[in-house]
Short mmCIF file of C-alpha atoms in Angstrom, two decimals:
data_model
loop_
_atom_site.label_atom_id
_atom_site.label_comp_id
_atom_site.label_asym_id
_atom_site.label_seq_id
_atom_site.Cartn_x
_atom_site.Cartn_y
_atom_site.Cartn_z
CA UNK I 217 -17.10 11.89 -23.38
CA UNK I 218 -15.49 8.48 -22.37
CA UNK I 219 -14.24 6.65 -24.67
CA UNK I 220 -16.63 3.95 -26.76
CA UNK I 221 -14.74 1.49 -28.80
CA UNK I 222 -18.26 2.12 -31.05
CA UNK I 223 -19.01 -0.92 -33.98
CA UNK I 224 -20.01 0.83 -37.16
CA UNK I 225 -23.55 0.29 -38.02
CA UNK I 226 -25.24 1.31 -34.87
CA UNK I 227 -26.64 -1.09 -32.14
CA UNK I 228 -24.95 -4.01 -32.49
CA UNK I 229 -27.46 -7.61 -32.29
CA UNK I 230 -27.72 -9.47 -28.64
CA UNK I 231 -24.43 -11.71 -28.27
CA UNK I 232 -24.53 -14.73 -30.03
CA UNK I 233 -24.39 -18.51 -27.24
CA UNK I 234 -20.86 -19.70 -29.67
CA UNK I 235 -19.64 -15.29 -28.55
CA UNK I 236 -20.16 -16.18 -24.80
CA UNK I 237 -16.59 -17.05 -23.68
CA UNK I 238 -15.28 -14.27 -25.67
CA UNK I 239 -18.07 -11.75 -24.31
CA UNK I 240 -17.56 -12.62 -20.77
CA UNK I 241 -13.33 -12.25 -21.08
CA UNK I 242 -14.03 -8.53 -23.10
CA UNK I 243 -16.36 -7.51 -19.92
CA UNK I 244 -14.01 -8.29 -17.64
CA UNK I 245 -11.36 -6.44 -18.36
CA UNK I 246 -13.95 -3.14 -19.82
CA UNK I 247 -14.80 -3.94 -15.82
CA UNK I 248 -10.86 -3.55 -14.95
CA UNK I 249 -10.78 -0.98 -16.40
CA UNK I 250 -13.83 1.08 -15.24
CA UNK I 251 -13.00 -0.28 -11.78
CA UNK I 252 -9.42 1.43 -11.99
CA UNK I 253 -10.53 4.21 -13.16
CA UNK I 254 -13.51 5.64 -10.97
CA UNK I 255 -14.02 2.81 -8.44
CA UNK I 256 -16.56 0.13 -7.76
CA UNK I 257 -19.10 2.96 -6.21
CA UNK I 258 -19.10 5.09 -9.68
CA UNK I 259 -18.60 2.89 -12.15
CA UNK I 260 -21.80 1.20 -13.33
CA UNK I 261 -22.94 -1.95 -15.78
CA UNK I 262 -24.56 0.31 -18.31
CA UNK I 263 -20.98 2.38 -19.33
CA UNK I 264 -18.71 -1.23 -18.53
CA UNK I 265 -21.18 -3.11 -21.43
CA UNK I 266 -20.94 -0.21 -23.60
CA UNK I 267 -17.17 0.10 -23.93
CA UNK I 268 -17.24 -3.93 -23.81
CA UNK I 269 -19.98 -3.75 -26.52
CA UNK I 270 -21.84 -5.75 -24.69
CA UNK I 271 -25.68 -6.29 -24.51
CA UNK I 272 -26.98 -4.32 -21.06
CA UNK I 273 -28.38 -7.64 -19.87
CA UNK I 274 -24.74 -9.12 -20.44
CA UNK I 275 -23.34 -8.68 -16.73
CA UNK I 276 -26.21 -10.03 -15.52
CA UNK I 277 -26.00 -12.77 -17.70
CA UNK I 278 -22.68 -13.81 -17.08
CA UNK I 279 -22.07 -12.68 -13.10
CA UNK I 280 -25.38 -12.03 -11.84
CA UNK I 281 -24.45 -8.13 -11.67
CA UNK I 282 -22.32 -5.80 -10.62
CA UNK I 283 -21.29 -7.87 -7.57
CA UNK I 284 -20.28 -11.11 -9.03
CA UNK I 285 -18.53 -8.83 -12.33
CA UNK I 286 -16.36 -6.91 -9.80
CA UNK I 287 -16.40 -9.41 -7.69
CA UNK I 288 -14.44 -11.86 -11.30
CA UNK I 289 -11.80 -8.55 -11.65
CA UNK I 290 -10.74 -8.34 -8.28
CA UNK I 291 -9.64 -12.83 -8.42
CA UNK I 292 -9.26 -12.13 -12.19
CA UNK I 293 -6.25 -8.83 -11.38
CA UNK I 294 -4.84 -11.34 -8.70
CA UNK I 295 -4.48 -14.03 -10.71
CA UNK I 296 -2.46 -12.00 -13.23
CA UNK I 297 -0.32 -11.31 -11.34
CA UNK I 298 0.65 -14.58 -10.11
CA UNK I 299 -0.96 -17.52 -10.51
CA UNK I 300 -2.10 -19.83 -8.55
CA UNK I 301 -1.62 -22.42 -11.56
CA UNK I 302 1.83 -21.09 -11.60
CA UNK I 303 2.45 -21.12 -7.31
CA UNK I 304 0.81 -24.79 -6.57
CA UNK I 305 3.66 -26.90 -9.70
CA UNK I 306 6.44 -24.68 -8.02
CA UNK I 307 5.09 -25.93 -4.96
CA UNK I 308 5.16 -29.45 -6.08
CA UNK I 309 8.51 -29.49 -8.04
CA UNK I 310 11.91 -31.07 -6.25
CA UNK I 311 13.57 -28.30 -6.41
CA UNK I 312 15.07 -27.22 -3.92
CA UNK I 313 13.67 -24.00 -1.87
CA UNK I 314 16.17 -21.54 -2.15
CA UNK I 315 15.45 -22.01 -5.42
CA UNK I 316 11.45 -22.36 -5.74
CA UNK I 317 11.43 -19.01 -3.46
CA UNK I 318 14.17 -17.34 -5.97
CA UNK I 319 11.75 -17.93 -8.64
CA UNK I 320 8.32 -17.12 -6.66
CA UNK I 321 10.43 -14.00 -6.29
CA UNK I 322 11.24 -13.21 -10.28
CA UNK I 323 8.05 -13.77 -11.27
CA UNK I 324 7.28 -10.93 -8.96
CA UNK I 325 9.87 -9.11 -10.26
CA UNK I 326 8.90 -9.04 -13.39
CA UNK I 327 5.59 -7.74 -12.50
CA UNK I 328 7.12 -4.68 -10.68
CA UNK I 329 9.25 -3.87 -14.18
CA UNK I 330 5.63 -3.91 -16.32
CA UNK I 331 4.60 -1.18 -13.93
CA UNK I 332 5.34 1.76 -15.24
CA UNK I 333 2.76 0.33 -18.44
CA UNK I 334 0.95 -0.49 -15.25
CA UNK I 335 -3.00 -1.93 -16.34
CA UNK I 336 -6.13 -1.62 -14.33
CA UNK I 337 -4.91 -4.90 -12.12
CA UNK I 338 -2.85 -3.46 -10.30
CA UNK I 339 -4.99 0.45 -9.54
CA UNK I 340 -8.02 -2.45 -9.11
CA UNK I 341 -6.75 -4.91 -6.41
CA UNK I 342 -4.57 -1.20 -5.02
CA UNK I 343 -8.25 0.40 -4.10
CA UNK I 344 -9.71 -2.23 -3.61
CA UNK I 345 -7.56 -3.07 -0.11
CA UNK I 346 -7.83 0.40 1.37
CA UNK I 347 -11.57 0.64 0.19
CA UNK I 348 -12.05 -2.99 2.01
CA UNK I 349 -15.21 -4.45 0.65
CA UNK I 350 -17.35 -7.18 1.16
CA UNK I 351 -16.65 -7.87 -2.30
CA UNK I 352 -12.57 -8.82 -1.14
CA UNK I 353 -14.65 -12.03 0.64
CA UNK I 354 -13.88 -14.20 -2.98
CA UNK I 355 -11.00 -12.98 -3.57
CA UNK I 356 -9.43 -13.60 -0.26
CA UNK I 357 -10.44 -16.97 -0.22
CA UNK I 358 -9.51 -17.68 -3.64
CA UNK I 359 -6.83 -16.17 -4.54
CA UNK I 360 -4.65 -14.48 -1.37
CA UNK I 361 -5.51 -17.20 1.03
CA UNK I 362 -4.01 -19.98 -0.99
CA UNK I 363 -0.90 -18.52 -2.28
CA UNK I 364 0.00 -17.75 1.08
CA UNK I 365 -1.00 -20.38 2.46
CA UNK I 366 1.90 -22.68 -0.32
CA UNK I 367 4.60 -19.56 -0.07
CA UNK I 368 4.40 -19.74 4.31
CA UNK I 369 5.27 -23.34 3.80
CA UNK I 370 7.91 -22.34 1.28
CA UNK I 371 9.12 -20.08 3.86
CA UNK I 372 9.18 -22.14 7.27
CA UNK I 373 11.03 -24.88 4.82
CA UNK I 374 14.00 -22.49 4.65
CA UNK I 375 13.81 -21.37 8.01
CA UNK I 376 13.14 -25.19 8.63
CA UNK I 377 10.83 -24.25 11.39
CA UNK I 378 7.26 -25.27 11.59
CA UNK I 379 5.14 -23.51 9.32
CA UNK I 380 3.38 -22.40 12.64
CA UNK I 381 5.65 -20.55 13.72
CA UNK I 382 4.70 -17.12 14.53
CA UNK I 383 8.32 -16.07 12.91
CA UNK I 384 7.26 -17.78 9.66
CA UNK I 385 3.77 -15.58 9.41
CA UNK I 386 6.46 -12.19 10.24
CA UNK I 387 8.65 -13.35 7.48
CA UNK I 388 6.53 -13.42 4.58
CA UNK I 389 5.19 -10.11 5.14
CA UNK I 390 9.08 -9.32 4.73
CA UNK I 391 9.24 -10.55 1.52
CA UNK I 392 5.99 -8.90 0.19
CA UNK I 393 5.91 -5.29 1.77
CA UNK I 394 8.81 -4.34 -0.46
CA UNK I 395 6.70 -6.22 -3.16
CA UNK I 396 3.51 -4.39 -2.53
CA UNK I 397 5.36 -1.09 -2.01
CA UNK I 398 6.56 -1.20 -5.59
CA UNK I 399 3.33 -2.33 -7.01
CA UNK I 400 1.16 0.29 -5.31
CA UNK I 401 3.63 3.40 -5.37
CA UNK I 402 4.51 5.43 -8.75
CA UNK I 403 7.72 6.14 -10.36
CA UNK I 404 7.82 9.42 -9.01
CA UNK I 405 7.64 8.62 -5.37
CA UNK I 406 9.37 5.76 -4.99
CA UNK I 407 12.84 8.48 -7.40
CA UNK I 408 11.73 10.99 -4.09
CA UNK I 409 12.23 8.10 -1.32
CA UNK I 410 15.21 5.68 -3.26
CA UNK I 411 16.70 7.95 -5.73
CA UNK I 412 19.44 5.13 -7.33
CA UNK I 413 16.85 2.93 -7.28
CA UNK I 414 17.72 0.37 -10.01
CA UNK I 415 14.61 -1.69 -10.56
CA UNK I 416 16.00 -3.84 -13.76
CA UNK I 417 14.67 -7.50 -12.91
CA UNK I 418 18.43 -9.14 -12.94
CA UNK I 419 19.64 -6.88 -10.82
CA UNK I 420 15.89 -6.42 -8.40
CA UNK I 421 15.50 -10.24 -8.38
CA UNK I 422 19.23 -11.41 -7.12
CA UNK I 423 18.84 -8.05 -4.33
CA UNK I 424 15.50 -9.41 -2.85
CA UNK I 425 16.69 -12.79 -2.63
CA UNK I 426 19.99 -12.39 -1.18
CA UNK I 427 18.59 -9.82 0.73
CA UNK I 428 15.27 -12.27 1.87
CA UNK I 429 17.89 -15.18 2.71
CA UNK I 430 19.85 -13.40 4.85
CA UNK I 431 17.27 -12.67 6.61
CA UNK I 432 14.95 -15.05 6.44
CA UNK I 433 17.96 -17.36 8.09
CA UNK I 434 18.86 -14.69 10.91
CA UNK I 435 15.06 -15.13 12.32
CA UNK I 436 15.23 -18.79 11.87
CA UNK I 437 19.00 -18.78 13.94
CA UNK I 438 16.53 -16.66 16.29
CA UNK I 439 13.69 -18.91 16.23
CA UNK I 440 15.00 -22.49 16.83
CA UNK E 1417 -27.54 12.61 8.98
CA UNK E 1418 -23.29 13.70 10.06
CA UNK E 1419 -22.29 13.88 13.71
CA UNK E 1420 -21.59 17.77 14.06
CA UNK E 1421 -20.18 18.78 17.67
CA UNK E 1422 -23.05 21.43 17.70
CA UNK E 1423 -22.39 24.38 20.90
CA UNK E 1424 -24.89 25.09 22.59
CA UNK E 1425 -26.68 29.16 21.62
CA UNK E 1426 -26.39 27.79 18.06
CA UNK E 1427 -24.13 30.01 15.55
CA UNK E 1428 -21.35 31.05 17.44
CA UNK E 1429 -19.66 34.23 17.02
CA UNK E 1430 -16.12 34.79 14.71
CA UNK E 1431 -13.14 32.88 16.23
CA UNK E 1432 -11.62 35.55 18.24
CA UNK E 1433 -7.65 36.53 17.43
CA UNK E 1434 -6.62 34.39 20.44
CA UNK E 1435 -8.64 31.60 19.49
CA UNK E 1436 -6.24 31.03 16.47
CA UNK E 1437 -4.49 28.63 17.10
CA UNK E 1438 -6.69 26.72 18.21
CA UNK E 1439 -9.62 27.27 15.56
CA UNK E 1440 -6.48 26.35 13.06
CA UNK E 1441 -5.69 22.75 14.65
CA UNK E 1442 -9.80 21.80 15.10
CA UNK E 1443 -9.79 22.48 11.22
CA UNK E 1444 -6.86 20.24 10.71
CA UNK E 1445 -8.01 17.69 13.14
CA UNK E 1446 -11.85 17.58 11.03
CA UNK E 1447 -10.26 18.27 8.33
CA UNK E 1448 -8.26 14.50 8.68
CA UNK E 1449 -11.55 13.02 9.72
CA UNK E 1450 -13.45 13.84 6.43
CA UNK E 1451 -10.45 13.54 4.13
CA UNK E 1452 -10.31 10.24 5.66
CA UNK E 1453 -13.68 9.71 5.25
CA UNK E 1454 -14.66 10.97 2.01
CA UNK E 1455 -11.53 10.88 0.57
CA UNK E 1456 -10.70 14.75 -0.82
CA UNK E 1457 -12.80 15.72 -3.70
CA UNK E 1458 -16.00 14.63 -2.21
CA UNK E 1459 -15.08 16.59 1.16
CA UNK E 1460 -16.12 20.26 1.75
CA UNK E 1461 -14.99 23.54 3.53
CA UNK E 1462 -18.35 24.32 4.91
CA UNK E 1463 -18.58 20.34 6.44
CA UNK E 1464 -15.06 20.75 7.82
CA UNK E 1465 -15.85 23.78 9.65
CA UNK E 1466 -18.73 22.90 10.88
CA UNK E 1467 -17.12 20.16 12.19
CA UNK E 1468 -14.42 22.26 13.60
CA UNK E 1469 -17.20 24.50 14.85
CA UNK E 1470 -15.70 27.58 13.22
CA UNK E 1471 -16.58 29.82 10.66
CA UNK E 1472 -17.06 29.51 7.08
CA UNK E 1473 -14.34 31.62 6.24
CA UNK E 1474 -12.04 30.28 8.30
CA UNK E 1475 -10.17 27.90 6.02
CA UNK E 1476 -9.07 29.99 3.93
CA UNK E 1477 -8.00 32.71 6.74
CA UNK E 1478 -5.41 30.30 7.31
CA UNK E 1479 -5.63 27.05 4.47
CA UNK E 1480 -5.50 30.07 1.74
CA UNK E 1481 -8.56 27.18 1.30
CA UNK E 1482 -9.48 23.59 0.61
CA UNK E 1483 -5.89 22.91 -1.45
CA UNK E 1484 -3.73 24.23 1.19
CA UNK E 1485 -5.91 22.45 4.41
CA UNK E 1486 -5.35 19.70 2.44
CA UNK E 1487 -2.24 19.54 1.68
CA UNK E 1488 -1.53 20.79 5.43
CA UNK E 1489 -3.61 17.42 6.33
CA UNK E 1490 -1.25 15.30 4.74
CA UNK E 1491 2.29 17.08 5.76
CA UNK E 1492 0.75 16.79 10.29
CA UNK E 1493 -0.67 12.97 8.70
CA UNK E 1494 2.92 12.03 8.02
CA UNK E 1495 4.62 14.25 11.04
CA UNK E 1496 2.45 12.39 13.74
CA UNK E 1497 3.65 9.31 12.60
CA UNK E 1498 7.51 10.00 12.81
CA UNK E 1499 8.50 13.19 12.85
CA UNK E 1500 11.29 14.93 11.54
CA UNK E 1501 12.54 16.29 14.12
CA UNK E 1502 13.18 13.32 15.72
CA UNK E 1503 14.81 11.69 13.05
CA UNK E 1504 17.39 14.52 12.63
CA UNK E 1505 17.74 13.97 16.34
CA UNK E 1506 18.12 10.36 16.12
CA UNK E 1507 20.79 11.09 13.42
CA UNK E 1508 22.81 13.84 14.90
CA UNK E 1509 23.38 11.72 17.69
CA UNK E 1510 26.39 10.15 18.21
CA UNK E 1511 25.52 6.49 19.38
CA UNK E 1512 25.95 2.78 17.32
CA UNK E 1513 24.03 3.52 13.56
CA UNK E 1514 22.69 -0.21 14.28
CA UNK E 1515 21.28 1.18 17.40
CA UNK E 1516 19.92 4.13 15.99
CA UNK E 1517 17.88 1.52 13.12
CA UNK E 1518 16.48 -0.17 16.03
CA UNK E 1519 14.93 3.09 17.39
CA UNK E 1520 13.51 3.70 14.00
CA UNK E 1521 11.96 0.81 13.68
CA UNK E 1522 10.84 0.10 17.19
CA UNK E 1523 8.67 3.85 16.39
CA UNK E 1524 7.42 2.90 13.34
CA UNK E 1525 6.08 -0.42 15.42
CA UNK E 1526 4.69 1.67 18.09
CA UNK E 1527 2.90 2.73 15.33
CA UNK E 1528 1.61 -0.34 13.43
CA UNK E 1529 0.59 -1.94 16.92
CA UNK E 1530 -1.70 1.89 17.27
CA UNK E 1531 -3.30 0.39 14.42
CA UNK E 1532 -5.70 -1.52 15.61
CA UNK E 1533 -7.50 2.16 16.82
CA UNK E 1534 -6.49 3.37 13.55
CA UNK E 1535 -7.28 7.48 13.76
CA UNK E 1536 -7.47 9.11 10.20
CA UNK E 1537 -3.56 9.70 9.56
CA UNK E 1538 -3.34 6.81 8.24
CA UNK E 1539 -6.27 6.05 5.97
CA UNK E 1540 -5.49 9.60 4.57
CA UNK E 1541 -1.59 9.22 3.55
CA UNK E 1542 -2.96 5.36 1.92
CA UNK E 1543 -6.01 7.25 -0.13
CA UNK E 1544 -3.28 9.96 -1.18
CA UNK E 1545 -0.59 7.00 -2.05
CA UNK E 1546 -2.91 5.84 -4.70
CA UNK E 1547 -4.50 8.74 -6.22
CA UNK E 1548 -1.74 10.82 -6.25
CA UNK E 1549 -3.35 13.65 -6.42
CA UNK E 1550 -0.97 16.92 -6.83
CA UNK E 1551 -1.44 18.35 -3.08
CA UNK E 1552 0.93 15.19 -2.88
CA UNK E 1553 4.03 17.11 -3.83
CA UNK E 1554 4.42 19.31 -0.47
CA UNK E 1555 4.13 16.09 1.50
CA UNK E 1556 6.50 14.54 -0.42
CA UNK E 1557 9.77 17.98 -0.56
CA UNK E 1558 8.44 19.00 3.54
CA UNK E 1559 8.33 15.29 5.45
CA UNK E 1560 8.98 12.64 2.75
CA UNK E 1561 11.63 12.72 0.92
CA UNK E 1562 13.61 14.69 4.05
CA UNK E 1563 13.03 11.57 6.70
CA UNK E 1564 13.80 8.97 3.77
CA UNK E 1565 16.99 10.85 3.25
CA UNK E 1566 17.82 11.03 6.42
CA UNK E 1567 17.15 6.90 6.40
CA UNK E 1568 19.28 6.68 3.34
CA UNK E 1569 22.03 8.17 5.82
CA UNK E 1570 21.30 5.73 8.64
CA UNK E 1571 21.47 2.48 5.77
CA UNK E 1572 24.56 3.38 3.66
CA UNK E 1573 26.45 4.30 8.08
CA UNK E 1574 26.05 0.74 8.14
CA UNK E 1575 26.32 -1.00 4.96
CA UNK E 1576 29.03 0.70 4.84
CA UNK E 1577 28.71 1.29 1.45
CA UNK E 1578 28.58 5.64 -0.32
CA UNK E 1579 24.68 6.54 0.26
CA UNK E 1580 24.46 7.06 -3.49
CA UNK E 1581 25.20 2.72 -3.78
CA UNK E 1582 21.96 1.69 -5.65
CA UNK E 1583 21.79 -1.59 -3.24
CA UNK E 1584 21.34 1.41 -0.17
CA UNK E 1585 17.92 2.79 -2.13
CA UNK E 1586 17.04 -0.82 -2.40
CA UNK E 1587 17.05 -1.33 0.59
CA UNK E 1588 15.44 1.47 2.29
CA UNK E 1589 12.41 -0.59 0.18
CA UNK E 1590 13.51 -3.87 2.06
CA UNK E 1591 12.87 -1.74 5.53
CA UNK E 1592 10.09 0.33 4.66
CA UNK E 1593 7.83 -1.65 2.29
CA UNK E 1594 6.99 -4.93 5.34
CA UNK E 1595 5.89 -1.51 7.43
CA UNK E 1596 3.49 0.03 5.01
CA UNK E 1597 1.70 -3.30 4.01
CA UNK E 1598 1.30 -3.26 7.73
CA UNK E 1599 0.19 0.13 8.25
CA UNK E 1600 -2.29 -0.23 4.82
CA UNK E 1601 -3.58 -3.54 4.99
CA UNK E 1602 -6.49 -4.22 7.60
CA UNK E 1603 -6.13 -6.61 10.48
CA UNK E 1604 -8.44 -8.88 8.88
CA UNK E 1605 -6.65 -8.93 5.97
CA UNK E 1606 -3.29 -9.89 7.24
CA UNK E 1607 -5.17 -12.42 9.34
CA UNK E 1608 -4.92 -14.62 6.33
CA UNK E 1609 -2.12 -13.92 4.86
CA UNK E 1610 -0.03 -14.84 8.51
CA UNK E 1611 -2.52 -16.68 10.71
CA UNK E 1612 0.16 -16.17 13.17
CA UNK E 1613 1.74 -12.88 13.06
CA UNK E 1614 2.37 -11.05 16.65
CA UNK E 1615 2.58 -7.93 16.66
CA UNK E 1616 3.65 -7.57 20.16
CA UNK E 1617 5.84 -4.45 19.29
CA UNK E 1618 8.98 -6.51 21.52
CA UNK E 1619 8.47 -9.21 19.63
CA UNK E 1620 8.31 -7.76 15.79
CA UNK E 1621 11.15 -5.33 16.77
CA UNK E 1622 13.21 -7.53 17.02
CA UNK E 1623 11.93 -9.42 14.06
CA UNK E 1624 12.46 -6.14 12.23
CA UNK E 1625 15.95 -5.51 13.54
CA UNK E 1626 17.09 -9.44 12.69
CA UNK E 1627 15.97 -9.76 9.80
CA UNK E 1628 17.49 -5.89 9.25
CA UNK E 1629 20.69 -6.12 9.72
CA UNK E 1630 21.03 -9.52 8.80
CA UNK E 1631 19.39 -8.04 5.00
CA UNK E 1632 21.55 -5.15 5.26
CA UNK E 1633 24.65 -7.08 6.14
CA UNK E 1634 24.44 -9.81 3.23
CA UNK E 1635 23.44 -6.88 0.67
CA UNK E 1636 26.33 -4.12 1.58
CA UNK E 1637 28.57 -7.61 1.04
CA UNK E 1638 27.55 -8.54 -2.40
CA UNK E 1639 28.19 -5.15 -3.29
CA UNK E 1640 31.52 -4.40 -1.75
#
């Protein structure tokens, strides 16, 4: 029996107009949970609406259907990990690029530290990265690609190389790969691979920044 | 209609004893393909036996059932990526630890370069890393944990730190994370994130080794 948030008094009336935004948010949240649990194929709009206490027509009304809702869930999940707005604000500030990298890494480390009580966001994204549905296009275009572009600019600035240099692209993999690994593998597996791993946010941030800055400098030297 | 390798002449006789090893190998291969396509839950022993041209009893006979076959497929997949034997041989050789790291990284880079025409091995492992079934225990115990232990020893030797130092565990994540990212994400996504990524094996090996050695040295200095 699936967990449902039944309202007392049985069937609820169709959502009033002023509730539109709240309904949309609740649909995203319930859909995130259900897509994370069951995957895209097995999840149904009906179950999502039931959990969100929303009218069955609400998915079509707000998202144009299950596909649109799923695409919105993917973008919402990525946005909650690191928002494009916060990255753009950091990119435009005039602080040292090494300090910007530290702030960016600190932000991701904070997410890693949270994953013991992981929400649906990471599970939905992890599933999608592997299942590679056509519905990932919006996520890539609106979230992943612009964030990666900002990060490449930052890396290029630190390396003092043109942003088009292949060493810049490769270094992005060096910086993001460890976090992807920490985000998609569970703690039990991490303990087997790296038993002494200390995920204290401050320690992990210092480690990742020290490692990255030294790596970037060495690779930049070899490519200048 | 699924692809089946029908033998001419219809139903084949039960496998002769001298065919046992060949049947076992063929079952692993067919099971790897089918688990990669459908996931553990949806795959059936019946379909696997059909594709392997094996008697329906062969899965039970050789692997004790679908669970045992799946566990064997996971171990086989990991072993094909990097064999434990080759890592043990490298660990015991008396060459410089930095050179051992280069050899290890070169071996993984060769796998990364192949993934355009990826076999079932990576897809099965990627699925399992996310789905986290209890059947992963054998893979972890027999493949992942001993290989990770050898890699930690190597990292500790390069860093001149005790193998129990948390910085050694964290550095393993730095070294393996980028490869995990390259192995589980597809080329289209990689192009969006790192458009100039050059996966030429020699170039990528040089880059990864340079980055890793500089990172390890800087982190070691901060932790000694």
